[in-house]
PDB file of C-alpha atoms in Angstrom:
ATOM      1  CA  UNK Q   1      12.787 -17.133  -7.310  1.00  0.00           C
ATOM      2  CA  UNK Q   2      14.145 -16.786  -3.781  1.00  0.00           C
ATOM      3  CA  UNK Q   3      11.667 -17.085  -0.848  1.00  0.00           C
ATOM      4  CA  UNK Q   4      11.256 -18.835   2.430  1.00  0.00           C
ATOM      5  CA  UNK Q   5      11.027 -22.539   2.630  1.00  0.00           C
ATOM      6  CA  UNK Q   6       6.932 -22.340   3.800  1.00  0.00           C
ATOM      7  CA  UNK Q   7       6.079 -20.103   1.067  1.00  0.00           C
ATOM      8  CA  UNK Q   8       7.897 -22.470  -1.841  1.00  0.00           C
ATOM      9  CA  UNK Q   9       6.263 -25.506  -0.434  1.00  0.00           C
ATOM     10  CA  UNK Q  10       2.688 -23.915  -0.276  1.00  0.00           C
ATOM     11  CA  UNK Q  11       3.424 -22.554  -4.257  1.00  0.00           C
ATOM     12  CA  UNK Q  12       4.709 -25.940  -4.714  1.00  0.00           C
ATOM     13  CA  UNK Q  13       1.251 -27.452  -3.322  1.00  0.00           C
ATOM     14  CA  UNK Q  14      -1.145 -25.193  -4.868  1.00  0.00           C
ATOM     15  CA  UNK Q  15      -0.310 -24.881  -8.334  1.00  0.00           C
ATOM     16  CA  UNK Q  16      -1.035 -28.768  -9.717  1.00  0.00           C
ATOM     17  CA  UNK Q  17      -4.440 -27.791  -8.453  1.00  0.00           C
ATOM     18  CA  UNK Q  18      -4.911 -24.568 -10.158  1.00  0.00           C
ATOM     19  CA  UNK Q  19      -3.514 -26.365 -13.513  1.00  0.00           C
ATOM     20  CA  UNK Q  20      -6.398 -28.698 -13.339  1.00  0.00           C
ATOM     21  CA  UNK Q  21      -9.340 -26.046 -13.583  1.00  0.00           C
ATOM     22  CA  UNK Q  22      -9.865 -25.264 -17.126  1.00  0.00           C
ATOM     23  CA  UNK Q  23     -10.950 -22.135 -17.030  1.00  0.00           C
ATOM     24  CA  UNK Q  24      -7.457 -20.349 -15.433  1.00  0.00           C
ATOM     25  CA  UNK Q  25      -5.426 -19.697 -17.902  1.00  0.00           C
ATOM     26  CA  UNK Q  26      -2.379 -19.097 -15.631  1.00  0.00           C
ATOM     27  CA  UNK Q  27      -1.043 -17.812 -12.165  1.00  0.00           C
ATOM     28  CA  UNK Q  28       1.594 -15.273 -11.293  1.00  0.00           C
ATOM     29  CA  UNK Q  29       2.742 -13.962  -8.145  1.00  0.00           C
ATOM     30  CA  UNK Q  30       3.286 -10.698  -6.910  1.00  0.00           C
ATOM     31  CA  UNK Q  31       4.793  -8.422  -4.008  1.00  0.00           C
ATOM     32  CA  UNK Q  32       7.595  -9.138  -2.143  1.00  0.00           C
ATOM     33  CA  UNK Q  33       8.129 -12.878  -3.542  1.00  0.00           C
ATOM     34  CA  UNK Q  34       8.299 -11.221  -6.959  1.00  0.00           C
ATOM     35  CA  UNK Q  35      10.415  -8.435  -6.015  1.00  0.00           C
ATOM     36  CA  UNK Q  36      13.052 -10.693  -4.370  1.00  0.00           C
ATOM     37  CA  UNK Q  37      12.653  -9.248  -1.096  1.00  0.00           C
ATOM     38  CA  UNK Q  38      10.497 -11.971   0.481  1.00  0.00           C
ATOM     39  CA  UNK Q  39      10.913 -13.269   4.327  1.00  0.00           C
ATOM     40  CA  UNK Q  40       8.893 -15.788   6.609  1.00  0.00           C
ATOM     41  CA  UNK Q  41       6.510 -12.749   7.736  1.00  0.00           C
ATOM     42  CA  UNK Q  42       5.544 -12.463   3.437  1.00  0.00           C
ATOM     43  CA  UNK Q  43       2.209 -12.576   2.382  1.00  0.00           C
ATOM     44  CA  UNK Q  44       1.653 -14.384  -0.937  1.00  0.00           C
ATOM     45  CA  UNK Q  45       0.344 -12.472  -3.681  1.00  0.00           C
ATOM     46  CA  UNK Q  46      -1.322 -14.557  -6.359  1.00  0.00           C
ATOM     47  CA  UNK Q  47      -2.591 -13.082  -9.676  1.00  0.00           C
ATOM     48  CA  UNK Q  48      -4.890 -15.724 -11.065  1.00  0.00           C
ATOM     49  CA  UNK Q  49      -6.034 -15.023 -14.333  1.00  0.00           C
ATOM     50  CA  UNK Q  50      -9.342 -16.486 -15.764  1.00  0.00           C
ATOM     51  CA  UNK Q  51     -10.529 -17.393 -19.336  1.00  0.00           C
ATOM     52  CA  UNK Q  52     -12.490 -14.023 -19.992  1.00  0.00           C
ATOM     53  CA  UNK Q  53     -15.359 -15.651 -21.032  1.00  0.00           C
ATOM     54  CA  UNK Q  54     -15.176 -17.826 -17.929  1.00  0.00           C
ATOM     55  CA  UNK Q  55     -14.581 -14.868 -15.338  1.00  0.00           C
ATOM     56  CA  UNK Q  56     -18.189 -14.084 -13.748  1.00  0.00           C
ATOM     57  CA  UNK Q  57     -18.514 -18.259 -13.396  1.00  0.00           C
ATOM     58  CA  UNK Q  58     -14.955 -18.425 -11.542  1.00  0.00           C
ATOM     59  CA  UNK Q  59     -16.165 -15.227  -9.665  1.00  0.00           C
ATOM     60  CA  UNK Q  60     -19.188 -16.723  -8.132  1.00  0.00           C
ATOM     61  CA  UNK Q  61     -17.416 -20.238  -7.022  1.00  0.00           C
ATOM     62  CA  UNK Q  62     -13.734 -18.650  -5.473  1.00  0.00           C
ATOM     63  CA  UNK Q  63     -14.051 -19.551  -2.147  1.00  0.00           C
ATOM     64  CA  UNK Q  64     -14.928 -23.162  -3.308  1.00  0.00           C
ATOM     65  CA  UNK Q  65     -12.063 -23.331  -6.000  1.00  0.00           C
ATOM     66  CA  UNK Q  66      -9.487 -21.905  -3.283  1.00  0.00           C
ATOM     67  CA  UNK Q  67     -10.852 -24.232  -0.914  1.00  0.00           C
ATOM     68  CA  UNK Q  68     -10.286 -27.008  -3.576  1.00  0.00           C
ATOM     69  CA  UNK Q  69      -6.454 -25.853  -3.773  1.00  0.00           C
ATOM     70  CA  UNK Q  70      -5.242 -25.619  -0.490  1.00  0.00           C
ATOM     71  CA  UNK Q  71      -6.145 -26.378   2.929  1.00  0.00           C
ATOM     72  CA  UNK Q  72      -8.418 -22.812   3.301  1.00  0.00           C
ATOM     73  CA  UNK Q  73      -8.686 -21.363   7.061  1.00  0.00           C
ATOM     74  CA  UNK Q  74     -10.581 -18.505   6.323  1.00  0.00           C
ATOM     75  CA  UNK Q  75     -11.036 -16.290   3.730  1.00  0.00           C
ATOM     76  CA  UNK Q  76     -13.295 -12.840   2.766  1.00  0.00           C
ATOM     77  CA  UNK Q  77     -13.263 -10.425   0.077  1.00  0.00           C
ATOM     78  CA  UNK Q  78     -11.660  -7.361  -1.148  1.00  0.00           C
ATOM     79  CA  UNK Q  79     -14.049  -4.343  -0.951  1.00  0.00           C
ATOM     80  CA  UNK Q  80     -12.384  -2.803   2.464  1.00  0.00           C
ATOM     81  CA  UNK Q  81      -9.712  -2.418  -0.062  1.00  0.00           C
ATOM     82  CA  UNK Q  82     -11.416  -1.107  -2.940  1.00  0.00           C
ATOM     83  CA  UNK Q  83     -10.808  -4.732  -4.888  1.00  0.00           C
ATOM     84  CA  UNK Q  84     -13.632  -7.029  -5.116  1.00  0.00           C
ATOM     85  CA  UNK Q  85     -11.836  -8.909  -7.169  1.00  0.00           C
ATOM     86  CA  UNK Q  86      -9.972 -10.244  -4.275  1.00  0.00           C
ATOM     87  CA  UNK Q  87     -10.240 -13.115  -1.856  1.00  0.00           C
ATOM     88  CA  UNK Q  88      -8.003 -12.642   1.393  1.00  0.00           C
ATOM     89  CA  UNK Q  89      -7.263 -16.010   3.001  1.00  0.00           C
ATOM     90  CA  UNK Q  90      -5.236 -17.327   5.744  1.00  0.00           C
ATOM     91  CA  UNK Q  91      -4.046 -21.487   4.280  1.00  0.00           C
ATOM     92  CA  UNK Q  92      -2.417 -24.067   6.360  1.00  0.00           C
ATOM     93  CA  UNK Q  93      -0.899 -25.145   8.653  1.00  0.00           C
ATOM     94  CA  UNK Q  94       1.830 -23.027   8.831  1.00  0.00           C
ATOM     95  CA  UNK Q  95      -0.590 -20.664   8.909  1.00  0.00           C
ATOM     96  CA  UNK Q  96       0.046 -18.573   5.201  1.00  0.00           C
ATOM     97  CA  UNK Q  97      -1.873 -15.110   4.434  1.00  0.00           C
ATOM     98  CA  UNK Q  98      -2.280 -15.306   0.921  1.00  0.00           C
ATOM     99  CA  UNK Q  99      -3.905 -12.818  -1.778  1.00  0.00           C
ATOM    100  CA  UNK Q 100      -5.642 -14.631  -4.634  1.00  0.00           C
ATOM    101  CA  UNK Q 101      -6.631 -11.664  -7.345  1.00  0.00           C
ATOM    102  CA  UNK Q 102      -9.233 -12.797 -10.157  1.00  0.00           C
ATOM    103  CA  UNK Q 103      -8.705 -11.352 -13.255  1.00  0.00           C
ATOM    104  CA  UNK Q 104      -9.694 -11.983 -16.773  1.00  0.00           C
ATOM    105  CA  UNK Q 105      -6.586 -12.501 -19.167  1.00  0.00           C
ATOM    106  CA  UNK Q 106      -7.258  -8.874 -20.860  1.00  0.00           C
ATOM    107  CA  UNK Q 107      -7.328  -7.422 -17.742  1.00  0.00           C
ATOM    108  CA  UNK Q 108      -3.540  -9.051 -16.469  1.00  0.00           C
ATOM    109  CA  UNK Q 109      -1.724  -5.940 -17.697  1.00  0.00           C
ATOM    110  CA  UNK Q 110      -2.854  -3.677 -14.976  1.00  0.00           C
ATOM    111  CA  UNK Q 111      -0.445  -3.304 -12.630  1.00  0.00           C
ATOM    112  CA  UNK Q 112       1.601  -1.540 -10.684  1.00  0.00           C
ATOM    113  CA  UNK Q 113       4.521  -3.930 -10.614  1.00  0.00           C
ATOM    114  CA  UNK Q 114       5.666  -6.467 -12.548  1.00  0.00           C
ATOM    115  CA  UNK Q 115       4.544  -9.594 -11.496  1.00  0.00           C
ATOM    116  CA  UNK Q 116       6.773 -13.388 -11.864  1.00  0.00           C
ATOM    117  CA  UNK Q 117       4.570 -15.640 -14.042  1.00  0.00           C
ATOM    118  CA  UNK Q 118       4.209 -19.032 -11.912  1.00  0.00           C
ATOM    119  CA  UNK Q 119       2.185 -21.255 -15.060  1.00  0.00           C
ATOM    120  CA  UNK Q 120       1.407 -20.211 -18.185  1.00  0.00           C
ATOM    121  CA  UNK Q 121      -1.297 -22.278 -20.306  1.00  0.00           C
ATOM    122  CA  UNK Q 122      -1.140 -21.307 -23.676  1.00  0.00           C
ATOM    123  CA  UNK Q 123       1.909 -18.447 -22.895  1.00  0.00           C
ATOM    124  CA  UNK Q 124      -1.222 -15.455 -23.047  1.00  0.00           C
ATOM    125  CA  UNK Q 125       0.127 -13.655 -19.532  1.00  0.00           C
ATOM    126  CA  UNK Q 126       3.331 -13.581 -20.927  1.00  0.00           C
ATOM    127  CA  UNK Q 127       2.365 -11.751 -24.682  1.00  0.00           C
ATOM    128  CA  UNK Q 128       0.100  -9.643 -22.355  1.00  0.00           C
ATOM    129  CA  UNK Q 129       2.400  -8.192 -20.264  1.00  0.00           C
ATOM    130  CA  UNK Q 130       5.050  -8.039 -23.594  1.00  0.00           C
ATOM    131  CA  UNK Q 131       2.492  -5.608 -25.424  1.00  0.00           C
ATOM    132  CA  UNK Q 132       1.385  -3.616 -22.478  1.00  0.00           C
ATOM    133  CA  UNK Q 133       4.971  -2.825 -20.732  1.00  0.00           C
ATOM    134  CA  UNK Q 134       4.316  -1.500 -17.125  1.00  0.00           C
ATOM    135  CA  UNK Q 135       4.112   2.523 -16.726  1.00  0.00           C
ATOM    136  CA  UNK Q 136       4.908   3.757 -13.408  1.00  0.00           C
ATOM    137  CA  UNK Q 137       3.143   7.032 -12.412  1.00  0.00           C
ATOM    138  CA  UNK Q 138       5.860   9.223 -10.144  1.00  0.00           C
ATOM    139  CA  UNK Q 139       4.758  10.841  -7.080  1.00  0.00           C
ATOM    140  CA  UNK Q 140       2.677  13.737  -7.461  1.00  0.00           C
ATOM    141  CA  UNK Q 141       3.680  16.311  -5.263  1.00  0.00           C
ATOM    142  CA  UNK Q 142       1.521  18.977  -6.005  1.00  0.00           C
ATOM    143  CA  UNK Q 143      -1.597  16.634  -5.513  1.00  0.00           C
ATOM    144  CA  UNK Q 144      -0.057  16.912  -1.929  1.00  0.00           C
ATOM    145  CA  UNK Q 145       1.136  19.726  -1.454  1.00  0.00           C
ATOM    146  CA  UNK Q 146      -2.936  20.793  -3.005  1.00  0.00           C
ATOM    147  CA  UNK Q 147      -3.746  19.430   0.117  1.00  0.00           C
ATOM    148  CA  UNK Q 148      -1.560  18.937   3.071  1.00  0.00           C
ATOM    149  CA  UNK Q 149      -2.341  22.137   4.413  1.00  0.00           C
ATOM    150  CA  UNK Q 150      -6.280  21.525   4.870  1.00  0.00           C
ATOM    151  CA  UNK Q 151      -4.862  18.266   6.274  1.00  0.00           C
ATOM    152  CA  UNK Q 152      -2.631  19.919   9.159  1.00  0.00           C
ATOM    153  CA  UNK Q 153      -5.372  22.106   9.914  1.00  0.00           C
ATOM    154  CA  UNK Q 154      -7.483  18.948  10.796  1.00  0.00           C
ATOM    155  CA  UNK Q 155      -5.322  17.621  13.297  1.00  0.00           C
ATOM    156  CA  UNK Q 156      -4.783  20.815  14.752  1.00  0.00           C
ATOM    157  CA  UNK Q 157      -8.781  20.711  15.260  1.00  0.00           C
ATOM    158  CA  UNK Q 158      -8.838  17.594  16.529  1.00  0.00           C
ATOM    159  CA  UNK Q 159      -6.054  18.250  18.851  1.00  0.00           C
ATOM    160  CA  UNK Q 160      -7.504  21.257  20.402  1.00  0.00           C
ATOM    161  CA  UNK Q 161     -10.856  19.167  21.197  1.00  0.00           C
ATOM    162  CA  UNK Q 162      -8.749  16.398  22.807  1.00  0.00           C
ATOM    163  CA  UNK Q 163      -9.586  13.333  20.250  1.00  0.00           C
ATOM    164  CA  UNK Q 164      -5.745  11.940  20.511  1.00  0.00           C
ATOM    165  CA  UNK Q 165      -7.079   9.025  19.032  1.00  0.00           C
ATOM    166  CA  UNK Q 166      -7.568  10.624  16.038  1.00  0.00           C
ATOM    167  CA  UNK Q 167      -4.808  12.943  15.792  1.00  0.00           C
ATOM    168  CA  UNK Q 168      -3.005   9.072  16.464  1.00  0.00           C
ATOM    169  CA  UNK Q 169      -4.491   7.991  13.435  1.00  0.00           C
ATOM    170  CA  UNK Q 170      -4.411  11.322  11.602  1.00  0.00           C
ATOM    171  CA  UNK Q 171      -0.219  11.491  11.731  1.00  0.00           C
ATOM    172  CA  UNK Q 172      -0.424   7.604  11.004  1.00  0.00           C
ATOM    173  CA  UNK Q 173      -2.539   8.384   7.368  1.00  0.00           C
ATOM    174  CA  UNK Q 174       0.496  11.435   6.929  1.00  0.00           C
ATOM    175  CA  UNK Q 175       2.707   8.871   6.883  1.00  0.00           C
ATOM    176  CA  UNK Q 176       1.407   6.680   4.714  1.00  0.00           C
ATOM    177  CA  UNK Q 177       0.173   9.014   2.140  1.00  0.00           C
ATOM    178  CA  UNK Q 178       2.890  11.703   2.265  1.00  0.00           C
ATOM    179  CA  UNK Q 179       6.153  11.451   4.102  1.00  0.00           C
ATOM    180  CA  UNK Q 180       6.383   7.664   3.398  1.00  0.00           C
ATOM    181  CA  UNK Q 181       6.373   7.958  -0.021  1.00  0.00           C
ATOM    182  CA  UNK Q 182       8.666  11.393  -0.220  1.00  0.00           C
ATOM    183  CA  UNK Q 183      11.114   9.260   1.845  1.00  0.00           C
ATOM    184  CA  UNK Q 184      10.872   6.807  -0.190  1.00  0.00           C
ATOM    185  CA  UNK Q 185      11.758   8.753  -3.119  1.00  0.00           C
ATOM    186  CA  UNK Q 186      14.736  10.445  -1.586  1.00  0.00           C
ATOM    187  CA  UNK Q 187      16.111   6.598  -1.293  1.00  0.00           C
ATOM    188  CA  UNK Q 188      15.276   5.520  -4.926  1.00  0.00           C
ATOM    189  CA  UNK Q 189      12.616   3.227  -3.718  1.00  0.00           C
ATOM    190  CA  UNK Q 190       9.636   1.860  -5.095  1.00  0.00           C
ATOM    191  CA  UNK Q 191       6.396   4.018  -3.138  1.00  0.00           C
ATOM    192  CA  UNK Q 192       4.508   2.253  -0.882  1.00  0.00           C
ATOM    193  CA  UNK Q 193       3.244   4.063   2.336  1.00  0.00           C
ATOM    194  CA  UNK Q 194       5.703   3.459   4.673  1.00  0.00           C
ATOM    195  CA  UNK Q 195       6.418   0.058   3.937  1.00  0.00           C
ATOM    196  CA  UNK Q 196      10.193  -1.556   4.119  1.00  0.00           C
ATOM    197  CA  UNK Q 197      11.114   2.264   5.262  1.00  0.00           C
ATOM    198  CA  UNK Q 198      13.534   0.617   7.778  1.00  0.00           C
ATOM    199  CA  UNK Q 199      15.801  -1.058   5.043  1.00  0.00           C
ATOM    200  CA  UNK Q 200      15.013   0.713   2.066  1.00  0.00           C
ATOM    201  CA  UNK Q 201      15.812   4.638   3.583  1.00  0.00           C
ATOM    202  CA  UNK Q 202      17.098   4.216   6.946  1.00  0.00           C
ATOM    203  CA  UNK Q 203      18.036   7.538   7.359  1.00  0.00           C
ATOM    204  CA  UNK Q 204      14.574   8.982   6.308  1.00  0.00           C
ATOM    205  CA  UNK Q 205      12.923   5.749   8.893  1.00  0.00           C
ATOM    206  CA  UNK Q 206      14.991   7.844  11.960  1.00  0.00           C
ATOM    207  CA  UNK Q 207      13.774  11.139  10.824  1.00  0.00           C
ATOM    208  CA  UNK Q 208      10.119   9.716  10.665  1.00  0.00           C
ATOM    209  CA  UNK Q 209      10.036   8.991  14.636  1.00  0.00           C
ATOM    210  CA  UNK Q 210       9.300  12.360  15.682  1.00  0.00           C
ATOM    211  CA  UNK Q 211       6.213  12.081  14.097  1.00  0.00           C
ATOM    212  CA  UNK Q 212       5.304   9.351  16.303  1.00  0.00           C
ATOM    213  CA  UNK Q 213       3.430  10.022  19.992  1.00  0.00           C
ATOM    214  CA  UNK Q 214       1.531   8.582  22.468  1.00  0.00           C
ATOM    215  CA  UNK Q 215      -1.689   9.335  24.360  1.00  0.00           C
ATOM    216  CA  UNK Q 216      -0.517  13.003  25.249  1.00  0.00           C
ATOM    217  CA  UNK Q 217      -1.946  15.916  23.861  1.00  0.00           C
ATOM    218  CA  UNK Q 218       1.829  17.845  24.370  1.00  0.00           C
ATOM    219  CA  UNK Q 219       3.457  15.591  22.693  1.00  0.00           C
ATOM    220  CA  UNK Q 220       0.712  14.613  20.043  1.00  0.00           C
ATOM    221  CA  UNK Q 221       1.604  18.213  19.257  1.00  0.00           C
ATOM    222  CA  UNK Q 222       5.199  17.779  18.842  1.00  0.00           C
ATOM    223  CA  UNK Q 223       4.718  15.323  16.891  1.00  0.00           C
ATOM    224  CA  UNK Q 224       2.084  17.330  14.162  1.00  0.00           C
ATOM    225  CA  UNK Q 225       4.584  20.031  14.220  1.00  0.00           C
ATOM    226  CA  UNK Q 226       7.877  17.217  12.930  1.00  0.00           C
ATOM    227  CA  UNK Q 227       5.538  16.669   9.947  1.00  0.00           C
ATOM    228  CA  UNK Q 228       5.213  19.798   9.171  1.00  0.00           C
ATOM    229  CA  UNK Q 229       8.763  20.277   9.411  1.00  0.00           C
ATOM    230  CA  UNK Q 230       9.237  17.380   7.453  1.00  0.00           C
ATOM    231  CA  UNK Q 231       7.406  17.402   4.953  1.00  0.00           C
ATOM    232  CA  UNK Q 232       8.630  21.344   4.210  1.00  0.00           C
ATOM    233  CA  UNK Q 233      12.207  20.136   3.997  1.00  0.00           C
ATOM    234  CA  UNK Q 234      11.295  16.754   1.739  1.00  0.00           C
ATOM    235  CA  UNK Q 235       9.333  18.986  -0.636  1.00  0.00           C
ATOM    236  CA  UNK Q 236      11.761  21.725  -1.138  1.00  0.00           C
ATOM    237  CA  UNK Q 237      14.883  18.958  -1.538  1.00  0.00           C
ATOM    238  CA  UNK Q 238      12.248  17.480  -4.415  1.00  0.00           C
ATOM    239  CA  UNK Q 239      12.941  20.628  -6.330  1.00  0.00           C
ATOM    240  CA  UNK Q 240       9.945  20.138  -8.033  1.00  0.00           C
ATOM    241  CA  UNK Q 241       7.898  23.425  -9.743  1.00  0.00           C
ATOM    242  CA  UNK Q 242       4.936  23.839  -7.035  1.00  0.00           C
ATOM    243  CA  UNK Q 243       1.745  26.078  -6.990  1.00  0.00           C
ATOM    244  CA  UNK Q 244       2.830  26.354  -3.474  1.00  0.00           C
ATOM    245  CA  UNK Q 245      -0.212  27.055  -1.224  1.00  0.00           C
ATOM    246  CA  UNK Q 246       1.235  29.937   0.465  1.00  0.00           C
ATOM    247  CA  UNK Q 247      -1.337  31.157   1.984  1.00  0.00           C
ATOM    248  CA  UNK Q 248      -2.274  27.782   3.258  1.00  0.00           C
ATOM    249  CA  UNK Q 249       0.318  27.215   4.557  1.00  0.00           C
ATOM    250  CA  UNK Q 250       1.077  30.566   6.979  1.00  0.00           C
ATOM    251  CA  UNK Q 251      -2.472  30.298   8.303  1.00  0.00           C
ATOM    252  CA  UNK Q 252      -2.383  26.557   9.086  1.00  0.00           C
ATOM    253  CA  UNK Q 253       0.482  26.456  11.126  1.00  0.00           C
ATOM    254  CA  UNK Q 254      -0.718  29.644  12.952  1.00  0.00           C
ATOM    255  CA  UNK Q 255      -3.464  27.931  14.118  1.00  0.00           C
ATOM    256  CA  UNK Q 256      -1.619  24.289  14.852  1.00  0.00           C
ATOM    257  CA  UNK Q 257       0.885  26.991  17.055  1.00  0.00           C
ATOM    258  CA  UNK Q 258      -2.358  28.829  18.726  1.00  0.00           C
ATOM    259  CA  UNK Q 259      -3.558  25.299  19.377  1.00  0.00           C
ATOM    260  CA  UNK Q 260      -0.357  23.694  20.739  1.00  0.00           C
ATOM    261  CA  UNK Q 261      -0.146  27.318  22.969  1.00  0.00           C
ATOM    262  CA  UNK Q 262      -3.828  26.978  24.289  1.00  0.00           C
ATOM    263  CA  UNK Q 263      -4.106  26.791  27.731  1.00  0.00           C
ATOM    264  CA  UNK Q 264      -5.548  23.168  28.601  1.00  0.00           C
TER     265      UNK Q 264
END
């Protein structure tokens, strides 16, 4: 695998470690250093898989076994994230963030990407992933388009009350969890928020800046109304058979338009 010089030297230090602890039966790494598309800004993804019987033992002593690894900075768990499974951890120096992901040896074939097996002990990740190959779910549009309209009327709330903040945060979640991954689709892309947008769908990146603002309830405005705008255009190019929430729709952006037309 191709990565960055820091990253091969910390896999390189890290591993002889992990082969010494019995009870991990192997490690694999994920994300970008998988996918090929690693650069010194990477995180490290590990996928550390445990003995099954050995799991809730390895559970209760990861920070001590990662701090027995690698030179450990810091390090907290996954629950922010809906994965308690996880240990977050800055290593070094050179400063590293690096995922480590517990998981028992029956549970290494969830996933949402493949991931490059570093060590193998007895070749069990490997016949794992061989009988479970991975299933990618596509993007399901009417799960969005079920509720994007409930979702514009929000920020058009907030917006009238003056909480830019939130209507900052609001278009920011849009993104993420609507345009991104349409825009990513219209590239051929793997989905992930808005992630390597820039390089992956440049075009669709450009479009997405009018859905950016500042501090300013005008153009905080503008900017609600570009999503909507994109986001109808995106969808129809899909040509996907939507329940199209119709009425949703009209009376939403009525009352983002009476908002943006309030006098302040």
């Amino acid at each position: 695998m191709d990565m960055p010089s820091p990253h091969r030297r910390f896999l390189d230090d890290v591993l002889p470690g992990m082969r010494q602890e019995p009870r991990i039966a192997g490690v694999a790494v994920a994300g970008s250093i998988a996918g090929g598309l690693s650069d010194i800004y990477s995180d490290v993804d590990l996928v550390v898989a445990v003995e099954d019987e050995a799991f809730d033992s390895v559970m209760a002593e990861r920070l001590a076994l990662i701090g027995s690894w690698t030179d450990l900075v810091a390090g907290f768990t996954g629950e922010h994230v809906g994965e308690p499974r996880l240990i977050i951890t800055l290593v070094g120096p050179p400063l590293l963030h690096v995922d480590f992901k517990f998981v028992r040896v029956r549970d290494f074939a969830e996933r949402v990407e493949d991931p490059a097996i570093l060590w193998d002990r007895n070749g069990a990740l490997a016949d794992v992933l061989a009988a479970h190959p991975l299933a990618t779910d596509p993007l399901d549009l009417q799960w969005i388009e079920d509720r994007f309209w409930i979702w514009v009327h929000y920020g058009a709330a907030k917006l009238g009350r003056g909480e830019l903040f939130e209507v900052i945060g609001f278009l920011g979640y849009l993104r993420d969890a609507v345009l991104g991954p349409l825009a990513a689709q219209r590239a051929g892309a793997p989905s992930r928020g808005v992630r390597h947008l820039e390089s992956v769908a440049p075009d669709e990146a450009r479009e997405l800046r009018a859905t950016l603002c500042g501090h300013d309830a005008h153009e905080a405005g503008r900017a609600i109304l570009a999503t909507v705008d994109l986001y109808r255009r995106w969808r129809d190019d899909t040509g996907a058979a939507l329940d199209h929430r119709r009425t949703a729709e009209l009376l939403a952006v009525r009352y983002l338009h009476d908002v943006i037309d309030r006098p302040t």
